[in-house]
Every structure is written in structure tokens, then in C-alpha cells.
Amino acid sequence: MSAGTASKAELAAARLLLSRIGISPADLVAASSDRPPAPTFAEYVPVVAAAVTAGTGRAYGSYWKRVVEQWGARRIDEPTPSEIERLAEYVKMHVVARRNARVGAARRSI
């Protein structure tokens, strides 16, 4: 059975539990639709950047910039794990080693 696929017994158990606590599957769907959509990367990265220390901003700023360049219009809950992995590989392939970097450390060119 793949992840996200429930067996008939599991679905029956979930329906029984929901009925015992007075919740219908329709209640769950309605509750999730009341949630506002997730922000885009372009909307959220500045919020994160404003909330961190200057040192953290310097350490991660170039990565945040790359994420906004690649996925700025996408909502933060959209990328799949494989897409995140591909972006990480892309960033790794476009790094420039610093002269003063420790072994294995590199900095992406901006």
C-alpha cells in the first residue's frame, strides 16, 4: 500500500471515530476550506528575513533570494519534496568557493 492510501478497514475505523465524536467527513472538508491560502515565497521570505538576526540574514539571504527567483509566485505549500531536492542540487551546482572558506564550504554567486 502506498503512502496516502488507506485500506477499507482504516477508512471504516476513521468513519467510526468521526461519528463517535460528532464530526462528519463534510465537516473536515468545510473546515479545511476556511483556511486562507498559504503565502507565496515572494510574500513570505521578506517576513522571515525581517524576523531573524543580521547574521542569520547574511548566512541565508542568498538562498532565500534564489528561492524567490525560482519560485516567487508559488505558494509555500506547493513544492514537492523532489522539487525541493532539485532546487537544492541546482543551488549546489552554482556555488563559488570563497578563498577563506573552510573545507567543503562554498558560497553561491549572486
XYZ file of N, CA, C and O in Angstrom:
440
model
N 0.852 -1.178 0.000
C 0.000 0.000 0.000
C 0.898 1.242 0.000
O 1.843 1.326 0.754
N 0.618 2.197 -0.858
C 1.433 3.398 -0.936
C 1.019 4.397 0.131
O -0.071 4.327 0.681
N 1.930 5.335 0.413
C 1.633 6.380 1.395
C 0.414 7.172 0.932
O 0.272 7.495 -0.238
N -0.483 7.454 1.849
C -1.660 8.227 1.496
C -2.835 7.380 1.037
O -3.896 7.889 0.775
N -2.651 6.061 0.941
C -3.728 5.170 0.534
C -4.147 4.361 1.749
O -3.381 3.583 2.287
N -5.385 4.553 2.167
C -5.895 3.844 3.340
C -6.620 2.581 2.915
O -7.248 2.530 1.859
N -6.543 1.561 3.766
C -7.283 0.327 3.499
C -8.755 0.531 3.851
O -9.119 1.504 4.517
N -9.591 -0.406 3.427
C -11.020 -0.330 3.754
C -11.222 -0.335 5.264
O -12.056 0.391 5.795
N -10.451 -1.152 5.970
C -10.571 -1.230 7.427
C -10.174 0.097 8.083
O -10.823 0.544 9.035
N -9.116 0.720 7.579
C -8.681 2.013 8.129
C -9.731 3.098 7.881
O -10.012 3.914 8.765
N -10.314 3.094 6.687
C -11.365 4.072 6.386
C -12.588 3.854 7.272
O -13.179 4.814 7.778
N -12.952 2.603 7.483
C -14.089 2.302 8.355
C -13.808 2.761 9.780
O -14.683 3.329 10.444
N -12.591 2.526 10.250
C -12.218 2.953 11.598
C -12.262 4.474 11.722
O -12.742 5.016 12.727
N -11.797 5.167 10.699
C -11.827 6.636 10.715
C -13.263 7.148 10.726
O -13.590 8.075 11.475
N -14.119 6.549 9.904
C -15.536 6.963 9.895
C -16.191 6.728 11.253
O -16.960 7.562 11.744
N -15.879 5.581 11.880
C -16.433 5.265 13.193
C -15.965 6.287 14.230
O -16.775 6.810 15.003
N -14.683 6.582 14.231
C -14.149 7.569 15.175
C -14.807 8.928 14.966
O -15.242 9.572 15.931
N -14.901 9.371 13.725
C -15.533 10.659 13.438
C -16.985 10.683 13.906
O -17.429 11.665 14.511
N -17.712 9.606 13.642
C -19.125 9.589 14.051
C -19.255 9.619 15.567
O -20.159 10.258 16.108
N -18.359 8.961 16.276
C -18.419 8.942 17.746
C -18.102 10.296 18.366
O -18.565 10.586 19.465
N -17.306 11.099 17.685
C -17.008 12.435 18.239
C -17.871 13.515 17.582
O -17.689 14.701 17.826
N -18.809 13.093 16.739
C -19.782 14.023 16.184
C -19.287 14.868 15.028
O -19.749 15.983 14.811
N -18.348 14.337 14.262
C -17.808 15.067 13.106
C -18.053 14.238 11.858
O -17.799 13.040 11.838
N -18.527 14.899 10.810
C -18.718 14.202 9.532
C -17.533 14.500 8.618
O -16.838 15.507 8.801
N -17.296 13.647 7.634
C -16.248 13.962 6.656
C -16.475 15.328 5.998
O -15.524 16.061 5.723
N -17.738 15.703 5.791
C -18.045 17.018 5.200
C -17.579 18.150 6.114
O -17.121 19.194 5.639
N -17.675 17.930 7.444
C -17.182 18.941 8.391
C -15.686 19.165 8.203
O -15.200 20.299 8.271
N -14.947 18.090 7.988
C -13.499 18.206 7.796
C -13.167 18.978 6.520
O -12.275 19.821 6.503
N -13.891 18.689 5.451
C -13.662 19.387 4.184
C -13.992 20.867 4.327
O -13.232 21.738 3.884
N -15.110 21.169 4.976
C -15.516 22.562 5.155
C -14.511 23.313 6.012
O -14.167 24.466 5.730
N -14.001 22.665 7.057
C -13.033 23.322 7.943
C -11.738 23.639 7.206
O -11.152 24.700 7.403
N -11.292 22.734 6.332
C -10.044 22.986 5.619
C -10.208 24.082 4.572
O -9.258 24.773 4.246
N -11.416 24.280 4.045
C -11.607 25.328 3.047
C -11.697 26.712 3.685
O -11.573 27.719 2.997
N -11.913 26.769 5.008
C -11.951 28.054 5.705
C -10.558 28.634 5.904
O -10.401 29.804 6.216
N -9.556 27.818 5.739
C -8.174 28.242 5.949
C -7.732 29.130 4.795
O -7.936 28.795 3.627
N -7.100 30.266 5.097
C -6.623 31.122 3.998
C -5.505 30.428 3.223
O -4.804 29.572 3.776
N -5.334 30.775 1.964
C -4.270 30.136 1.182
C -2.896 30.507 1.749
O -2.721 31.575 2.334
N -1.964 29.592 1.583
C -0.594 29.841 2.045
C -0.002 30.997 1.234
O -0.337 31.184 0.062
N 0.903 31.777 1.839
C 1.530 32.873 1.095
C 2.493 32.338 0.038
O 2.928 31.190 0.115
N 2.822 33.179 -0.915
C 3.828 32.815 -1.907
C 5.211 32.992 -1.286
O 5.369 33.644 -0.255
N 6.208 32.415 -1.934
C 7.573 32.601 -1.453
C 7.955 34.084 -1.479
O 8.602 34.576 -0.559
N 7.522 34.802 -2.521
C 7.834 36.238 -2.623
C 7.196 37.023 -1.485
O 7.753 38.025 -1.029
N 6.052 36.577 -1.003
C 5.385 37.247 0.115
C 6.011 36.868 1.459
O 6.113 37.698 2.361
N 6.429 35.606 1.600
C 6.834 35.103 2.905
C 8.312 35.294 3.221
O 8.666 35.511 4.388
N 9.179 35.215 2.235
C 10.610 35.353 2.506
C 10.935 36.689 3.186
O 11.696 36.708 4.158
N 10.369 37.824 2.756
C 10.657 39.075 3.479
C 10.196 39.045 4.940
O 10.838 39.647 5.802
N 9.123 38.335 5.226
C 8.645 38.204 6.606
C 9.682 37.452 7.437
O 10.030 37.849 8.556
N 10.182 36.358 6.881
C 11.201 35.563 7.573
C 12.470 36.385 7.739
O 13.053 36.436 8.824
N 12.892 37.056 6.680
C 14.126 37.849 6.727
C 14.043 38.941 7.793
O 15.034 39.225 8.475
N 12.872 39.532 7.950
C 12.707 40.593 8.950
C 12.709 40.049 10.372
O 12.952 40.789 11.322
N 12.459 38.757 10.528
C 12.337 38.164 11.857
C 13.646 37.577 12.393
O 13.697 37.166 13.536
N 14.683 37.528 11.574
C 15.927 36.893 12.001
C 16.998 37.938 12.283
O 16.873 39.106 11.905
N 18.072 37.502 12.916
C 19.189 38.398 13.203
C 19.928 38.738 11.910
O 19.791 38.033 10.898
N 20.725 39.777 11.967
C 21.504 40.187 10.791
C 22.435 39.066 10.338
O 22.582 38.815 9.137
N 23.039 38.369 11.288
C 23.946 37.269 10.940
C 23.237 36.134 10.231
O 23.748 35.580 9.257
N 22.060 35.803 10.705
C 21.277 34.752 10.047
C 20.870 35.200 8.657
O 20.916 34.418 7.702
N 20.496 36.469 8.518
C 20.138 37.007 7.203
C 21.303 36.931 6.231
O 21.118 36.592 5.060
N 22.517 37.232 6.722
C 23.703 37.132 5.854
C 23.969 35.684 5.466
O 24.335 35.393 4.331
N 23.772 34.773 6.406
C 24.050 33.357 6.140
C 23.070 32.755 5.144
O 23.447 31.946 4.302
N 21.796 33.141 5.233
C 20.766 32.512 4.414
C 20.216 33.392 3.302
O 19.476 32.916 2.452
N 20.551 34.653 3.289
C 19.974 35.591 2.332
C 20.128 35.189 0.880
O 19.183 35.307 0.091
N 21.292 34.693 0.506
C 21.487 34.321 -0.902
C 20.607 33.125 -1.277
O 20.132 33.027 -2.409
N 20.365 32.229 -0.320
C 19.490 31.083 -0.588
C 18.040 31.533 -0.705
O 17.302 31.065 -1.569
N 17.639 32.432 0.168
C 16.278 32.960 0.095
C 16.060 33.678 -1.227
O 15.009 33.553 -1.847
N 17.087 34.414 -1.659
C 16.994 35.125 -2.934
C 16.790 34.125 -4.085
O 15.955 34.340 -4.969
N 17.523 33.040 -4.047
C 17.402 32.016 -5.102
C 16.011 31.389 -5.094
O 15.413 31.174 -6.148
N 15.477 31.109 -3.916
C 14.134 30.531 -3.826
C 13.109 31.497 -4.419
O 12.230 31.091 -5.187
N 13.232 32.778 -4.099
C 12.285 33.764 -4.636
C 12.449 33.873 -6.154
O 11.461 33.971 -6.880
N 13.688 33.830 -6.634
C 13.913 33.883 -8.088
C 13.246 32.699 -8.786
O 12.636 32.854 -9.836
N 13.376 31.522 -8.210
C 12.867 30.303 -8.846
C 11.372 30.089 -8.611
O 10.676 29.628 -9.500
N 10.910 30.393 -7.401
C 9.553 30.031 -7.017
C 8.753 31.194 -6.438
O 7.756 30.979 -5.741
N 9.112 32.409 -6.713
C 8.480 33.563 -6.094
C 6.967 33.573 -6.132
O 6.312 33.902 -5.147
N 6.383 33.188 -7.248
C 4.920 33.234 -7.394
C 4.224 31.991 -6.842
O 2.999 31.961 -6.741
N 4.997 30.986 -6.475
C 4.401 29.747 -5.948
C 4.081 29.892 -4.468
O 4.773 30.573 -3.728
N 3.052 29.206 -4.040
C 2.693 29.182 -2.623
C 3.666 28.253 -1.885
O 4.137 27.267 -2.451
N 3.965 28.583 -0.629
C 4.992 27.829 0.095
C 4.604 26.379 0.365
O 5.475 25.567 0.665
N 3.344 26.031 0.208
C 2.930 24.647 0.408
C 2.847 23.856 -0.904
O 2.427 22.706 -0.907
N 3.277 24.439 -2.012
C 3.176 23.769 -3.312
C 4.338 22.850 -3.673
O 4.102 21.768 -4.196
N 5.607 23.247 -3.473
C 6.699 22.390 -3.946
C 6.685 21.009 -3.294
O 6.432 20.871 -2.099
N 6.952 20.013 -4.113
C 7.036 18.639 -3.627
C 8.442 18.382 -3.095
O 9.376 19.132 -3.422
N 8.620 17.339 -2.302
C 9.971 17.026 -1.828
C 10.982 16.868 -2.967
O 12.117 17.324 -2.857
N 10.575 16.261 -4.074
C 11.517 16.089 -5.188
C 11.862 17.432 -5.838
O 12.992 17.638 -6.287
N 10.919 18.363 -5.878
C 11.223 19.692 -6.414
C 12.194 20.438 -5.500
O 13.096 21.134 -5.978
N 12.018 20.292 -4.208
C 12.932 20.928 -3.247
C 14.327 20.342 -3.411
O 15.320 21.074 -3.425
N 14.390 19.045 -3.577
C 15.673 18.376 -3.792
C 16.346 18.883 -5.069
O 17.551 19.151 -5.083
N 15.575 19.029 -6.154
C 16.143 19.530 -7.413
C 16.655 20.953 -7.265
O 17.704 21.306 -7.796
N 15.918 21.803 -6.532
C 16.377 23.172 -6.322
C 17.662 23.180 -5.500
O 18.595 23.927 -5.811
N 17.743 22.331 -4.482
C 18.962 22.253 -3.673
C 20.150 21.826 -4.534
O 21.246 22.396 -4.425
N 19.948 20.863 -5.407
C 21.018 20.424 -6.310
C 21.414 21.545 -7.264
O 22.594 21.740 -7.545
N 20.447 22.281 -7.767
C 20.726 23.408 -8.661
C 21.590 24.446 -7.951
O 22.573 24.935 -8.501
N 21.224 24.771 -6.722
C 21.985 25.764 -5.954
C 23.401 25.250 -5.701
O 24.370 25.993 -5.852
N 23.536 23.966 -5.343
C 24.862 23.383 -5.100
C 25.743 23.465 -6.340
O 26.948 23.670 -6.244
N 25.138 23.295 -7.511
C 25.919 23.318 -8.754
C 26.352 24.732 -9.139
O 27.218 24.896 -9.990
N 25.740 25.743 -8.530
C 26.044 27.127 -8.877
C 26.681 27.876 -7.716
O 26.373 29.034 -7.464
N 27.581 27.198 -7.005
C 28.287 27.840 -5.900
C 29.666 28.261 -6.353
O 30.241 27.698 -7.276
N 30.191 29.265 -5.668
C 31.552 29.728 -5.912
C 32.290 29.606 -4.587
O 31.862 30.179 -3.581
N 33.369 28.857 -4.581
C 34.126 28.678 -3.348
C 34.786 29.991 -2.947
O 35.338 30.710 -3.784
N 34.734 30.302 -1.676
C 35.404 31.501 -1.156
C 36.830 31.128 -0.797
O 37.112 30.002 -0.397
N 37.734 32.092 -0.927
C 39.126 31.840 -0.564
C 39.259 31.480 0.908
O 40.067 30.649 1.277
N 38.474 32.125 1.758
C 38.594 31.893 3.190
C 37.630 30.830 3.701
O 37.472 30.673 4.900
N 37.004 30.088 2.800
C 36.024 29.078 3.202
C 36.719 27.878 3.823
O 37.833 27.519 3.447
N 36.038 27.262 4.793
C 36.527 26.005 5.352
C 36.344 24.931 4.290
O 35.577 25.077 3.358
N 37.013 23.829 4.452
C 36.901 22.730 3.501
C 35.448 22.314 3.398
O 34.773 22.112 4.396
N 34.948 22.241 2.182
C 33.578 21.834 1.951
C 32.577 22.984 1.961
O 31.447 22.830 1.563
N 32.984 24.143 2.452
C 32.068 25.281 2.486
C 32.194 26.073 1.188
O 33.272 26.188 0.631
N 31.120 26.589 0.707
C 31.132 27.381 -0.518
C 30.044 28.423 -0.432
O 29.136 28.332 0.375
N 30.145 29.421 -1.277
C 29.139 30.473 -1.317
C 28.659 30.622 -2.740
O 29.446 30.701 -3.664
N 27.353 30.680 -2.897
C 26.751 30.823 -4.218
C 27.030 32.208 -4.745
O 26.960 33.182 -4.017
N 27.309 32.305 -6.015
C 27.479 33.638 -6.612
C 26.131 34.303 -6.746
O 25.136 33.652 -7.006
N 26.104 35.580 -6.537
C 24.830 36.331 -6.594
C 24.795 37.166 -7.848
O 25.689 37.721 -8.325
